[in-house]
mmCIF file with all atom_site columns, N, CA and C in Angstrom:
data_model
loop_
_atom_site.group_PDB
_atom_site.id
_atom_site.type_symbol
_atom_site.label_atom_id
_atom_site.label_alt_id
_atom_site.label_comp_id
_atom_site.label_asym_id
_atom_site.label_entity_id
_atom_site.label_seq_id
_atom_site.pdbx_PDB_ins_code
_atom_site.Cartn_x
_atom_site.Cartn_y
_atom_site.Cartn_z
_atom_site.occupancy
_atom_site.B_iso_or_equiv
_atom_site.pdbx_formal_charge
_atom_site.auth_seq_id
_atom_site.auth_comp_id
_atom_site.auth_asym_id
_atom_site.auth_atom_id
_atom_site.pdbx_PDB_model_num
ATOM 1   N N  . UNK A 1 1  ? -28.544 32.945  -3.076  1.00 0.00 ? 1  UNK A N  1
ATOM 2   C CA . UNK A 1 1  ? -28.109 31.718  -3.699  1.00 0.00 ? 1  UNK A CA 1
ATOM 3   C C  . UNK A 1 1  ? -27.072 30.993  -2.850  1.00 0.00 ? 1  UNK A C  1
ATOM 4   N N  . UNK A 1 2  ? -27.377 30.879  -1.609  1.00 0.00 ? 2  UNK A N  1
ATOM 5   C CA . UNK A 1 2  ? -26.501 30.100  -0.738  1.00 0.00 ? 2  UNK A CA 1
ATOM 6   C C  . UNK A 1 2  ? -26.786 28.621  -0.951  1.00 0.00 ? 2  UNK A C  1
ATOM 7   N N  . UNK A 1 3  ? -25.781 27.954  -1.407  1.00 0.00 ? 3  UNK A N  1
ATOM 8   C CA . UNK A 1 3  ? -25.939 26.532  -1.662  1.00 0.00 ? 3  UNK A CA 1
ATOM 9   C C  . UNK A 1 3  ? -25.093 25.770  -0.652  1.00 0.00 ? 3  UNK A C  1
ATOM 10  N N  . UNK A 1 4  ? -25.755 25.092  0.244   1.00 0.00 ? 4  UNK A N  1
ATOM 11  C CA . UNK A 1 4  ? -25.044 24.298  1.251   1.00 0.00 ? 4  UNK A CA 1
ATOM 12  C C  . UNK A 1 4  ? -24.723 22.936  0.668   1.00 0.00 ? 4  UNK A C  1
ATOM 13  N N  . UNK A 1 5  ? -23.476 22.577  0.772   1.00 0.00 ? 5  UNK A N  1
ATOM 14  C CA . UNK A 1 5  ? -23.089 21.250  0.315   1.00 0.00 ? 5  UNK A CA 1
ATOM 15  C C  . UNK A 1 5  ? -22.969 20.352  1.539   1.00 0.00 ? 5  UNK A C  1
ATOM 16  N N  . UNK A 1 6  ? -23.775 19.351  1.554   1.00 0.00 ? 6  UNK A N  1
ATOM 17  C CA . UNK A 1 6  ? -23.784 18.432  2.687   1.00 0.00 ? 6  UNK A CA 1
ATOM 18  C C  . UNK A 1 6  ? -22.853 17.267  2.396   1.00 0.00 ? 6  UNK A C  1
ATOM 19  N N  . UNK A 1 7  ? -22.267 16.765  3.455   1.00 0.00 ? 7  UNK A N  1
ATOM 20  C CA . UNK A 1 7  ? -21.404 15.593  3.354   1.00 0.00 ? 7  UNK A CA 1
ATOM 21  C C  . UNK A 1 7  ? -22.309 14.377  3.355   1.00 0.00 ? 7  UNK A C  1
ATOM 22  N N  . UNK A 1 8  ? -22.440 13.743  2.210   1.00 0.00 ? 8  UNK A N  1
ATOM 23  C CA . UNK A 1 8  ? -23.402 12.662  2.091   1.00 0.00 ? 8  UNK A CA 1
ATOM 24  C C  . UNK A 1 8  ? -22.848 11.325  2.576   1.00 0.00 ? 8  UNK A C  1
ATOM 25  N N  . UNK A 1 9  ? -23.725 10.345  2.624   1.00 0.00 ? 9  UNK A N  1
ATOM 26  C CA . UNK A 1 9  ? -23.364 9.019   3.103   1.00 0.00 ? 9  UNK A CA 1
ATOM 27  C C  . UNK A 1 9  ? -22.389 8.307   2.163   1.00 0.00 ? 9  UNK A C  1
ATOM 28  N N  . UNK A 1 10 ? -22.447 8.650   0.896   1.00 0.00 ? 10 UNK A N  1
ATOM 29  C CA . UNK A 1 10 ? -21.558 8.015   -0.072  1.00 0.00 ? 10 UNK A CA 1
ATOM 30  C C  . UNK A 1 10 ? -20.100 8.378   0.207   1.00 0.00 ? 10 UNK A C  1
ATOM 31  N N  . UNK A 1 11 ? -19.849 9.634   0.539   1.00 0.00 ? 11 UNK A N  1
ATOM 32  C CA . UNK A 1 11 ? -18.492 10.072  0.874   1.00 0.00 ? 11 UNK A CA 1
ATOM 33  C C  . UNK A 1 11 ? -17.975 9.393   2.127   1.00 0.00 ? 11 UNK A C  1
ATOM 34  N N  . UNK A 1 12 ? -18.832 9.265   3.129   1.00 0.00 ? 12 UNK A N  1
ATOM 35  C CA . UNK A 1 12 ? -18.440 8.585   4.366   1.00 0.00 ? 12 UNK A CA 1
ATOM 36  C C  . UNK A 1 12 ? -18.162 7.115   4.085   1.00 0.00 ? 12 UNK A C  1
ATOM 37  N N  . UNK A 1 13 ? -18.966 6.524   3.219   1.00 0.00 ? 13 UNK A N  1
ATOM 38  C CA . UNK A 1 13 ? -18.761 5.118   2.859   1.00 0.00 ? 13 UNK A CA 1
ATOM 39  C C  . UNK A 1 13 ? -17.421 4.884   2.181   1.00 0.00 ? 13 UNK A C  1
ATOM 40  N N  . UNK A 1 14 ? -17.023 5.813   1.290   1.00 0.00 ? 14 UNK A N  1
ATOM 41  C CA . UNK A 1 14 ? -15.724 5.691   0.628   1.00 0.00 ? 14 UNK A CA 1
ATOM 42  C C  . UNK A 1 14 ? -14.579 5.813   1.633   1.00 0.00 ? 14 UNK A C  1
ATOM 43  N N  . UNK A 1 15 ? -14.699 6.729   2.562   1.00 0.00 ? 15 UNK A N  1
ATOM 44  C CA . UNK A 1 15 ? -13.637 6.933   3.556   1.00 0.00 ? 15 UNK A CA 1
ATOM 45  C C  . UNK A 1 15 ? -13.515 5.718   4.466   1.00 0.00 ? 15 UNK A C  1
ATOM 46  N N  . UNK A 1 16 ? -14.632 5.242   4.975   1.00 0.00 ? 16 UNK A N  1
ATOM 47  C CA . UNK A 1 16 ? -14.608 4.079   5.864   1.00 0.00 ? 16 UNK A CA 1
ATOM 48  C C  . UNK A 1 16 ? -14.156 2.832   5.112   1.00 0.00 ? 16 UNK A C  1
ATOM 49  N N  . UNK A 1 17 ? -14.638 2.655   3.887   1.00 0.00 ? 17 UNK A N  1
ATOM 50  C CA . UNK A 1 17 ? -14.229 1.497   3.090   1.00 0.00 ? 17 UNK A CA 1
ATOM 51  C C  . UNK A 1 17 ? -12.746 1.508   2.778   1.00 0.00 ? 17 UNK A C  1
ATOM 52  N N  . UNK A 1 18 ? -12.198 2.681   2.468   1.00 0.00 ? 18 UNK A N  1
ATOM 53  C CA . UNK A 1 18 ? -10.766 2.789   2.214   1.00 0.00 ? 18 UNK A CA 1
ATOM 54  C C  . UNK A 1 18 ? -9.945  2.490   3.454   1.00 0.00 ? 18 UNK A C  1
ATOM 55  N N  . UNK A 1 19 ? -10.437 2.951   4.602   1.00 0.00 ? 19 UNK A N  1
ATOM 56  C CA . UNK A 1 19 ? -9.724  2.679   5.853   1.00 0.00 ? 19 UNK A CA 1
ATOM 57  C C  . UNK A 1 19 ? -9.732  1.183   6.175   1.00 0.00 ? 19 UNK A C  1
ATOM 58  N N  . UNK A 1 20 ? -10.850 0.531   5.936   1.00 0.00 ? 20 UNK A N  1
ATOM 59  C CA . UNK A 1 20 ? -10.949 -0.911  6.200   1.00 0.00 ? 20 UNK A CA 1
ATOM 60  C C  . UNK A 1 20 ? -10.035 -1.690  5.259   1.00 0.00 ? 20 UNK A C  1
ATOM 61  N N  . UNK A 1 21 ? -10.054 -1.339  3.963   1.00 0.00 ? 21 UNK A N  1
ATOM 62  C CA . UNK A 1 21 ? -9.185  -2.035  3.009   1.00 0.00 ? 21 UNK A CA 1
ATOM 63  C C  . UNK A 1 21 ? -7.704  -1.805  3.331   1.00 0.00 ? 21 UNK A C  1
ATOM 64  N N  . UNK A 1 22 ? -7.365  -0.595  3.742   1.00 0.00 ? 22 UNK A N  1
ATOM 65  C CA . UNK A 1 22 ? -5.983  -0.300  4.135   1.00 0.00 ? 22 UNK A CA 1
ATOM 66  C C  . UNK A 1 22 ? -5.548  -1.095  5.344   1.00 0.00 ? 22 UNK A C  1
ATOM 67  N N  . UNK A 1 23 ? -6.450  -1.229  6.311   1.00 0.00 ? 23 UNK A N  1
ATOM 68  C CA . UNK A 1 23 ? -6.133  -2.004  7.511   1.00 0.00 ? 23 UNK A CA 1
ATOM 69  C C  . UNK A 1 23 ? -5.940  -3.480  7.179   1.00 0.00 ? 23 UNK A C  1
ATOM 70  N N  . UNK A 1 24 ? -6.786  -4.015  6.331   1.00 0.00 ? 24 UNK A N  1
ATOM 71  C CA . UNK A 1 24 ? -6.655  -5.426  5.936   1.00 0.00 ? 24 UNK A CA 1
ATOM 72  C C  . UNK A 1 24 ? -5.359  -5.648  5.167   1.00 0.00 ? 24 UNK A C  1
ATOM 73  N N  . UNK A 1 25 ? -5.035  -4.739  4.238   1.00 0.00 ? 25 UNK A N  1
ATOM 74  C CA . UNK A 1 25 ? -3.800  -4.878  3.460   1.00 0.00 ? 25 UNK A CA 1
ATOM 75  C C  . UNK A 1 25 ? -2.580  -4.770  4.368   1.00 0.00 ? 25 UNK A C  1
ATOM 76  N N  . UNK A 1 26 ? -2.595  -3.847  5.321   1.00 0.00 ? 26 UNK A N  1
ATOM 77  C CA . UNK A 1 26 ? -1.479  -3.714  6.256   1.00 0.00 ? 26 UNK A CA 1
ATOM 78  C C  . UNK A 1 26 ? -1.307  -4.949  7.117   1.00 0.00 ? 26 UNK A C  1
ATOM 79  N N  . UNK A 1 27 ? -2.412  -5.525  7.560   1.00 0.00 ? 27 UNK A N  1
ATOM 80  C CA . UNK A 1 27 ? -2.357  -6.742  8.371   1.00 0.00 ? 27 UNK A CA 1
ATOM 81  C C  . UNK A 1 27 ? -1.763  -7.903  7.567   1.00 0.00 ? 27 UNK A C  1
ATOM 82  N N  . UNK A 1 28 ? -2.209  -8.048  6.321   1.00 0.00 ? 28 UNK A N  1
ATOM 83  C CA . UNK A 1 28 ? -1.693  -9.138  5.490   1.00 0.00 ? 28 UNK A CA 1
ATOM 84  C C  . UNK A 1 28 ? -0.209  -8.966  5.192   1.00 0.00 ? 28 UNK A C  1
ATOM 85  N N  . UNK A 1 29 ? 0.223   -7.745  4.917   1.00 0.00 ? 29 UNK A N  1
ATOM 86  C CA . UNK A 1 29 ? 1.638   -7.506  4.643   1.00 0.00 ? 29 UNK A CA 1
ATOM 87  C C  . UNK A 1 29 ? 2.463   -7.804  5.881   1.00 0.00 ? 29 UNK A C  1
ATOM 88  N N  . UNK A 1 30 ? 1.949   -7.455  7.049   1.00 0.00 ? 30 UNK A N  1
ATOM 89  C CA . UNK A 1 30 ? 2.684   -7.715  8.292   1.00 0.00 ? 30 UNK A CA 1
ATOM 90  C C  . UNK A 1 30 ? 2.788   -9.218  8.561   1.00 0.00 ? 30 UNK A C  1
ATOM 91  N N  . UNK A 1 31 ? 1.707   -9.952  8.318   1.00 0.00 ? 31 UNK A N  1
ATOM 92  C CA . UNK A 1 31 ? 1.711   -11.395 8.586   1.00 0.00 ? 31 UNK A CA 1
ATOM 93  C C  . UNK A 1 31 ? 2.522   -12.171 7.548   1.00 0.00 ? 31 UNK A C  1
ATOM 94  N N  . UNK A 1 32 ? 2.352   -11.844 6.276   1.00 0.00 ? 32 UNK A N  1
ATOM 95  C CA . UNK A 1 32 ? 2.985   -12.618 5.206   1.00 0.00 ? 32 UNK A CA 1
ATOM 96  C C  . UNK A 1 32 ? 4.419   -12.156 4.984   1.00 0.00 ? 32 UNK A C  1
ATOM 97  N N  . UNK A 1 33 ? 4.633   -10.863 4.979   1.00 0.00 ? 33 UNK A N  1
ATOM 98  C CA . UNK A 1 33 ? 5.970   -10.324 4.755   1.00 0.00 ? 33 UNK A CA 1
ATOM 99  C C  . UNK A 1 33 ? 6.120   -9.763  3.359   1.00 0.00 ? 33 UNK A C  1
ATOM 100 N N  . UNK A 1 34 ? 6.865   -8.690  3.266   1.00 0.00 ? 34 UNK A N  1
ATOM 101 C CA . UNK A 1 34 ? 7.046   -8.013  1.988   1.00 0.00 ? 34 UNK A CA 1
ATOM 102 C C  . UNK A 1 34 ? 7.831   -8.887  1.022   1.00 0.00 ? 34 UNK A C  1
ATOM 103 N N  . UNK A 1 35 ? 8.854   -9.571  1.516   1.00 0.00 ? 35 UNK A N  1
ATOM 104 C CA . UNK A 1 35 ? 9.679   -10.397 0.622   1.00 0.00 ? 35 UNK A CA 1
ATOM 105 C C  . UNK A 1 35 ? 8.881   -11.524 0.000   1.00 0.00 ? 35 UNK A C  1
ATOM 106 N N  . UNK A 1 36 ? 7.992   -12.151 0.765   1.00 0.00 ? 36 UNK A N  1
ATOM 107 C CA . UNK A 1 36 ? 7.168   -13.230 0.218   1.00 0.00 ? 36 UNK A CA 1
ATOM 108 C C  . UNK A 1 36 ? 6.179   -12.714 -0.819  1.00 0.00 ? 36 UNK A C  1
ATOM 109 N N  . UNK A 1 37 ? 5.619   -11.548 -0.571  1.00 0.00 ? 37 UNK A N  1
ATOM 110 C CA . UNK A 1 37 ? 4.683   -10.958 -1.529  1.00 0.00 ? 37 UNK A CA 1
ATOM 111 C C  . UNK A 1 37 ? 5.400   -10.607 -2.827  1.00 0.00 ? 37 UNK A C  1
ATOM 112 N N  . UNK A 1 38 ? 6.590   -10.013 -2.716  1.00 0.00 ? 38 UNK A N  1
ATOM 113 C CA . UNK A 1 38 ? 7.366   -9.662  -3.911  1.00 0.00 ? 38 UNK A CA 1
ATOM 114 C C  . UNK A 1 38 ? 7.739   -10.915 -4.689  1.00 0.00 ? 38 UNK A C  1
ATOM 115 N N  . UNK A 1 39 ? 8.086   -11.992 -3.989  1.00 0.00 ? 39 UNK A N  1
ATOM 116 C CA . UNK A 1 39 ? 8.445   -13.246 -4.652  1.00 0.00 ? 39 UNK A CA 1
ATOM 117 C C  . UNK A 1 39 ? 7.269   -13.800 -5.449  1.00 0.00 ? 39 UNK A C  1
ATOM 118 N N  . UNK A 1 40 ? 6.090   -13.769 -4.872  1.00 0.00 ? 40 UNK A N  1
ATOM 119 C CA . UNK A 1 40 ? 4.901   -14.275 -5.573  1.00 0.00 ? 40 UNK A CA 1
ATOM 120 C C  . UNK A 1 40 ? 4.577   -13.397 -6.774  1.00 0.00 ? 40 UNK A C  1
ATOM 121 N N  . UNK A 1 41 ? 4.641   -12.072 -6.609  1.00 0.00 ? 41 UNK A N  1
ATOM 122 C CA . UNK A 1 41 ? 4.345   -11.172 -7.724  1.00 0.00 ? 41 UNK A CA 1
ATOM 123 C C  . UNK A 1 41 ? 5.354   -11.330 -8.851  1.00 0.00 ? 41 UNK A C  1
ATOM 124 N N  . UNK A 1 42 ? 6.610   -11.575 -8.481  1.00 0.00 ? 42 UNK A N  1
ATOM 125 C CA . UNK A 1 42 ? 7.648   -11.770 -9.491  1.00 0.00 ? 42 UNK A CA 1
ATOM 126 C C  . UNK A 1 42 ? 7.462   -13.112 -10.201 1.00 0.00 ? 42 UNK A C  1
ATOM 127 N N  . UNK A 1 43 ? 7.096   -14.158 -9.466  1.00 0.00 ? 43 UNK A N  1
ATOM 128 C CA . UNK A 1 43 ? 6.935   -15.484 -10.058 1.00 0.00 ? 43 UNK A CA 1
ATOM 129 C C  . UNK A 1 43 ? 5.754   -15.535 -11.024 1.00 0.00 ? 43 UNK A C  1
ATOM 130 N N  . UNK A 1 44 ? 4.705   -14.817 -10.728 1.00 0.00 ? 44 UNK A N  1
ATOM 131 C CA . UNK A 1 44 ? 3.522   -14.831 -11.586 1.00 0.00 ? 44 UNK A CA 1
ATOM 132 C C  . UNK A 1 44 ? 3.574   -13.772 -12.681 1.00 0.00 ? 44 UNK A C  1
ATOM 133 N N  . UNK A 1 45 ? 4.683   -13.055 -12.793 1.00 0.00 ? 45 UNK A N  1
ATOM 134 C CA . UNK A 1 45 ? 4.878   -11.995 -13.784 1.00 0.00 ? 45 UNK A CA 1
ATOM 135 C C  . UNK A 1 45 ? 3.801   -10.909 -13.707 1.00 0.00 ? 45 UNK A C  1
ATOM 136 N N  . UNK A 1 46 ? 3.385   -10.585 -12.493 1.00 0.00 ? 46 UNK A N  1
ATOM 137 C CA . UNK A 1 46 ? 2.434   -9.497  -12.298 1.00 0.00 ? 46 UNK A CA 1
ATOM 138 C C  . UNK A 1 46 ? 3.166   -8.167  -12.385 1.00 0.00 ? 46 UNK A C  1
ATOM 139 N N  . UNK A 1 47 ? 4.369   -8.128  -11.798 1.00 0.00 ? 47 UNK A N  1
ATOM 140 C CA . UNK A 1 47 ? 5.209   -6.946  -11.937 1.00 0.00 ? 47 UNK A CA 1
ATOM 141 C C  . UNK A 1 47 ? 6.515   -7.378  -12.597 1.00 0.00 ? 47 UNK A C  1
ATOM 142 N N  . UNK A 1 48 ? 7.135   -6.507  -13.383 1.00 0.00 ? 48 UNK A N  1
ATOM 143 C CA . UNK A 1 48 ? 8.393   -6.869  -14.037 1.00 0.00 ? 48 UNK A CA 1
ATOM 144 C C  . UNK A 1 48 ? 9.504   -7.134  -13.018 1.00 0.00 ? 48 UNK A C  1
ATOM 145 N N  . UNK A 1 49 ? 10.476  -7.949  -13.430 1.00 0.00 ? 49 UNK A N  1
ATOM 146 C CA . UNK A 1 49 ? 11.563  -8.334  -12.523 1.00 0.00 ? 49 UNK A CA 1
ATOM 147 C C  . UNK A 1 49 ? 12.402  -7.136  -12.090 1.00 0.00 ? 49 UNK A C  1
ATOM 148 N N  . UNK A 1 50 ? 12.625  -6.182  -12.991 1.00 0.00 ? 50 UNK A N  1
ATOM 149 C CA . UNK A 1 50 ? 13.466  -5.045  -12.606 1.00 0.00 ? 50 UNK A CA 1
ATOM 150 C C  . UNK A 1 50 ? 12.791  -4.177  -11.546 1.00 0.00 ? 50 UNK A C  1
ATOM 151 N N  . UNK A 1 51 ? 11.475  -4.030  -11.610 1.00 0.00 ? 51 UNK A N  1
ATOM 152 C CA . UNK A 1 51 ? 10.761  -3.273  -10.583 1.00 0.00 ? 51 UNK A CA 1
ATOM 153 C C  . UNK A 1 51 ? 10.748  -4.054  -9.267  1.00 0.00 ? 51 UNK A C  1
ATOM 154 N N  . UNK A 1 52 ? 10.585  -5.366  -9.336  1.00 0.00 ? 52 UNK A N  1
ATOM 155 C CA . UNK A 1 52 ? 10.607  -6.182  -8.132  1.00 0.00 ? 52 UNK A CA 1
ATOM 156 C C  . UNK A 1 52 ? 11.985  -6.133  -7.471  1.00 0.00 ? 52 UNK A C  1
ATOM 157 N N  . UNK A 1 53 ? 13.025  -6.136  -8.278  1.00 0.00 ? 53 UNK A N  1
ATOM 158 C CA . UNK A 1 53 ? 14.373  -6.035  -7.714  1.00 0.00 ? 53 UNK A CA 1
ATOM 159 C C  . UNK A 1 53 ? 14.595  -4.681  -7.062  1.00 0.00 ? 53 UNK A C  1
ATOM 160 N N  . UNK A 1 54 ? 14.056  -3.637  -7.655  1.00 0.00 ? 54 UNK A N  1
ATOM 161 C CA . UNK A 1 54 ? 14.169  -2.300  -7.075  1.00 0.00 ? 54 UNK A CA 1
ATOM 162 C C  . UNK A 1 54 ? 13.438  -2.222  -5.737  1.00 0.00 ? 54 UNK A C  1
ATOM 163 N N  . UNK A 1 55 ? 12.249  -2.788  -5.673  1.00 0.00 ? 55 UNK A N  1
ATOM 164 C CA . UNK A 1 55 ? 11.489  -2.807  -4.418  1.00 0.00 ? 55 UNK A CA 1
ATOM 165 C C  . UNK A 1 55 ? 12.233  -3.624  -3.368  1.00 0.00 ? 55 UNK A C  1
ATOM 166 N N  . UNK A 1 56 ? 12.778  -4.757  -3.759  1.00 0.00 ? 56 UNK A N  1
ATOM 167 C CA . UNK A 1 56 ? 13.537  -5.588  -2.814  1.00 0.00 ? 56 UNK A CA 1
ATOM 168 C C  . UNK A 1 56 ? 14.760  -4.852  -2.287  1.00 0.00 ? 56 UNK A C  1
ATOM 169 N N  . UNK A 1 57 ? 15.407  -4.089  -3.152  1.00 0.00 ? 57 UNK A N  1
ATOM 170 C CA . UNK A 1 57 ? 16.572  -3.322  -2.739  1.00 0.00 ? 57 UNK A CA 1
ATOM 171 C C  . UNK A 1 57 ? 16.197  -2.277  -1.694  1.00 0.00 ? 57 UNK A C  1
ATOM 172 N N  . UNK A 1 58 ? 15.088  -1.587  -1.911  1.00 0.00 ? 58 UNK A N  1
ATOM 173 C CA . UNK A 1 58 ? 14.667  -0.556  -0.962  1.00 0.00 ? 58 UNK A CA 1
ATOM 174 C C  . UNK A 1 58 ? 14.185  -1.154  0.354   1.00 0.00 ? 58 UNK A C  1
ATOM 175 N N  . UNK A 1 59 ? 13.530  -2.313  0.312   1.00 0.00 ? 59 UNK A N  1
ATOM 176 C CA . UNK A 1 59 ? 13.027  -2.901  1.547   1.00 0.00 ? 59 UNK A CA 1
ATOM 177 C C  . UNK A 1 59 ? 14.137  -3.550  2.359   1.00 0.00 ? 59 UNK A C  1
ATOM 178 N N  . UNK A 1 60 ? 15.232  -3.943  1.711   1.00 0.00 ? 60 UNK A N  1
ATOM 179 C CA . UNK A 1 60 ? 16.313  -4.594  2.448   1.00 0.00 ? 60 UNK A CA 1
ATOM 180 C C  . UNK A 1 60 ? 17.264  -3.586  3.082   1.00 0.00 ? 60 UNK A C  1
ATOM 181 N N  . UNK A 1 61 ? 17.285  -2.349  2.598   1.00 0.00 ? 61 UNK A N  1
ATOM 182 C CA . UNK A 1 61 ? 18.173  -1.336  3.160   1.00 0.00 ? 61 UNK A CA 1
ATOM 183 C C  . UNK A 1 61 ? 17.665  -0.867  4.503   1.00 0.00 ? 61 UNK A C  1
ATOM 184 N N  . UNK A 1 62 ? 18.577  -0.628  5.402   1.00 0.00 ? 62 UNK A N  1
ATOM 185 C CA . UNK A 1 62 ? 18.234  -0.043  6.686   1.00 0.00 ? 62 UNK A CA 1
ATOM 186 C C  . UNK A 1 62 ? 18.847  1.328   6.742   1.00 0.00 ? 62 UNK A C  1
ATOM 187 N N  . UNK A 1 63 ? 17.994  2.323   6.729   1.00 0.00 ? 63 UNK A N  1
ATOM 188 C CA . UNK A 1 63 ? 18.487  3.700   6.748   1.00 0.00 ? 63 UNK A CA 1
ATOM 189 C C  . UNK A 1 63 ? 18.738  4.121   8.175   1.00 0.00 ? 63 UNK A C  1
ATOM 190 N N  . UNK A 1 64 ? 19.910  4.681   8.406   1.00 0.00 ? 64 UNK A N  1
ATOM 191 C CA . UNK A 1 64 ? 20.223  5.201   9.728   1.00 0.00 ? 64 UNK A CA 1
ATOM 192 C C  . UNK A 1 64 ? 20.144  6.716   9.688   1.00 0.00 ? 64 UNK A C  1
ATOM 193 N N  . UNK A 1 65 ? 19.667  7.292   10.757  1.00 0.00 ? 65 UNK A N  1
ATOM 194 C CA . UNK A 1 65 ? 19.537  8.739   10.798  1.00 0.00 ? 65 UNK A CA 1
ATOM 195 C C  . UNK A 1 65 ? 20.861  9.407   11.130  1.00 0.00 ? 65 UNK A C  1
ATOM 196 N N  . UNK A 1 66 ? 21.781  8.670   11.703  1.00 0.00 ? 66 UNK A N  1
ATOM 197 C CA . UNK A 1 66 ? 23.089  9.230   12.037  1.00 0.00 ? 66 UNK A CA 1
ATOM 198 C C  . UNK A 1 66 ? 24.105  8.757   11.018  1.00 0.00 ? 66 UNK A C  1
ATOM 199 N N  . UNK A 1 67 ? 24.572  9.667   10.202  1.00 0.00 ? 67 UNK A N  1
ATOM 200 C CA . UNK A 1 67 ? 25.594  9.309   9.209   1.00 0.00 ? 67 UNK A CA 1
ATOM 201 C C  . UNK A 1 67 ? 26.761  10.222  9.302   1.00 0.00 ? 67 UNK A C  1
#
Protein backbone atom coordinates (compact mmCIF):
# COMPACT_ATOMS: atom_id res chain seq x y z
CA UNK A 1 0.00 0.00 0.00
CA UNK A 2 2.61 2.48 -1.01
CA UNK A 3 0.80 5.60 -1.94
CA UNK A 4 2.92 8.14 -3.76
CA UNK A 5 1.74 11.67 -3.41
CA UNK A 6 2.65 13.70 -6.43
CA UNK A 7 3.10 17.44 -6.41
CA UNK A 8 0.33 18.50 -8.74
CA UNK A 9 0.02 21.52 -10.99
CA UNK A 10 -2.50 23.16 -8.68
CA UNK A 11 0.06 23.40 -5.87
CA UNK A 12 2.65 24.89 -8.20
CA UNK A 13 0.06 27.36 -9.45
CA UNK A 14 -0.69 28.53 -5.90
CA UNK A 15 3.01 29.00 -5.13
CA UNK A 16 3.76 30.89 -8.34
CA UNK A 17 0.59 32.97 -8.05
CA UNK A 18 1.42 33.92 -4.47
CA UNK A 19 4.94 34.90 -5.46
CA UNK A 20 3.63 37.08 -8.30
CA UNK A 21 1.04 38.79 -6.08
CA UNK A 22 3.69 39.38 -3.40
CA UNK A 23 6.05 40.91 -5.94
CA UNK A 24 3.34 43.23 -7.28
CA UNK A 25 2.31 44.29 -3.77
CA UNK A 26 5.94 44.95 -2.80
CA UNK A 27 6.50 47.02 -5.94
CA UNK A 28 3.39 49.11 -5.29
CA UNK A 29 4.31 49.72 -1.65
CA UNK A 30 7.80 50.78 -2.70
CA UNK A 31 6.51 53.18 -5.38
CA UNK A 32 3.56 54.65 -3.47
CA UNK A 33 4.93 54.55 0.06
CA UNK A 34 3.63 53.13 3.29
CA UNK A 35 2.52 56.50 4.67
CA UNK A 36 0.37 57.25 1.62
CA UNK A 37 -1.25 53.82 1.75
CA UNK A 38 -2.01 54.19 5.47
CA UNK A 39 -3.49 57.65 4.82
CA UNK A 40 -5.84 56.30 2.15
CA UNK A 41 -6.89 53.32 4.30
CA UNK A 42 -7.53 55.63 7.24
CA UNK A 43 -9.50 58.14 5.14
CA UNK A 44 -11.78 55.47 3.68
CA UNK A 45 -12.31 53.84 7.11
CA UNK A 46 -11.00 50.50 5.87
CA UNK A 47 -8.89 50.13 9.00
CA UNK A 48 -9.64 51.80 12.35
CA UNK A 49 -7.73 54.97 13.23
CA UNK A 50 -6.06 53.45 16.29
CA UNK A 51 -4.60 50.58 14.25
CA UNK A 52 -3.47 53.01 11.54
CA UNK A 53 -1.78 55.16 14.17
CA UNK A 54 -0.04 52.09 15.58
CA UNK A 55 1.22 51.11 12.12
CA UNK A 56 2.40 54.67 11.49
CA UNK A 57 4.25 54.66 14.80
CA UNK A 58 6.09 51.45 13.95
CA UNK A 59 6.96 52.55 10.41
CA UNK A 60 8.30 55.92 11.55
CA UNK A 61 10.64 54.47 14.19
CA UNK A 62 14.20 53.74 13.23
CA UNK A 63 15.59 50.89 15.24
CA UNK A 64 19.29 50.95 15.86
CA UNK A 65 21.18 47.79 16.61
CA UNK A 66 23.64 49.59 18.87
CA UNK A 67 22.02 50.80 22.07
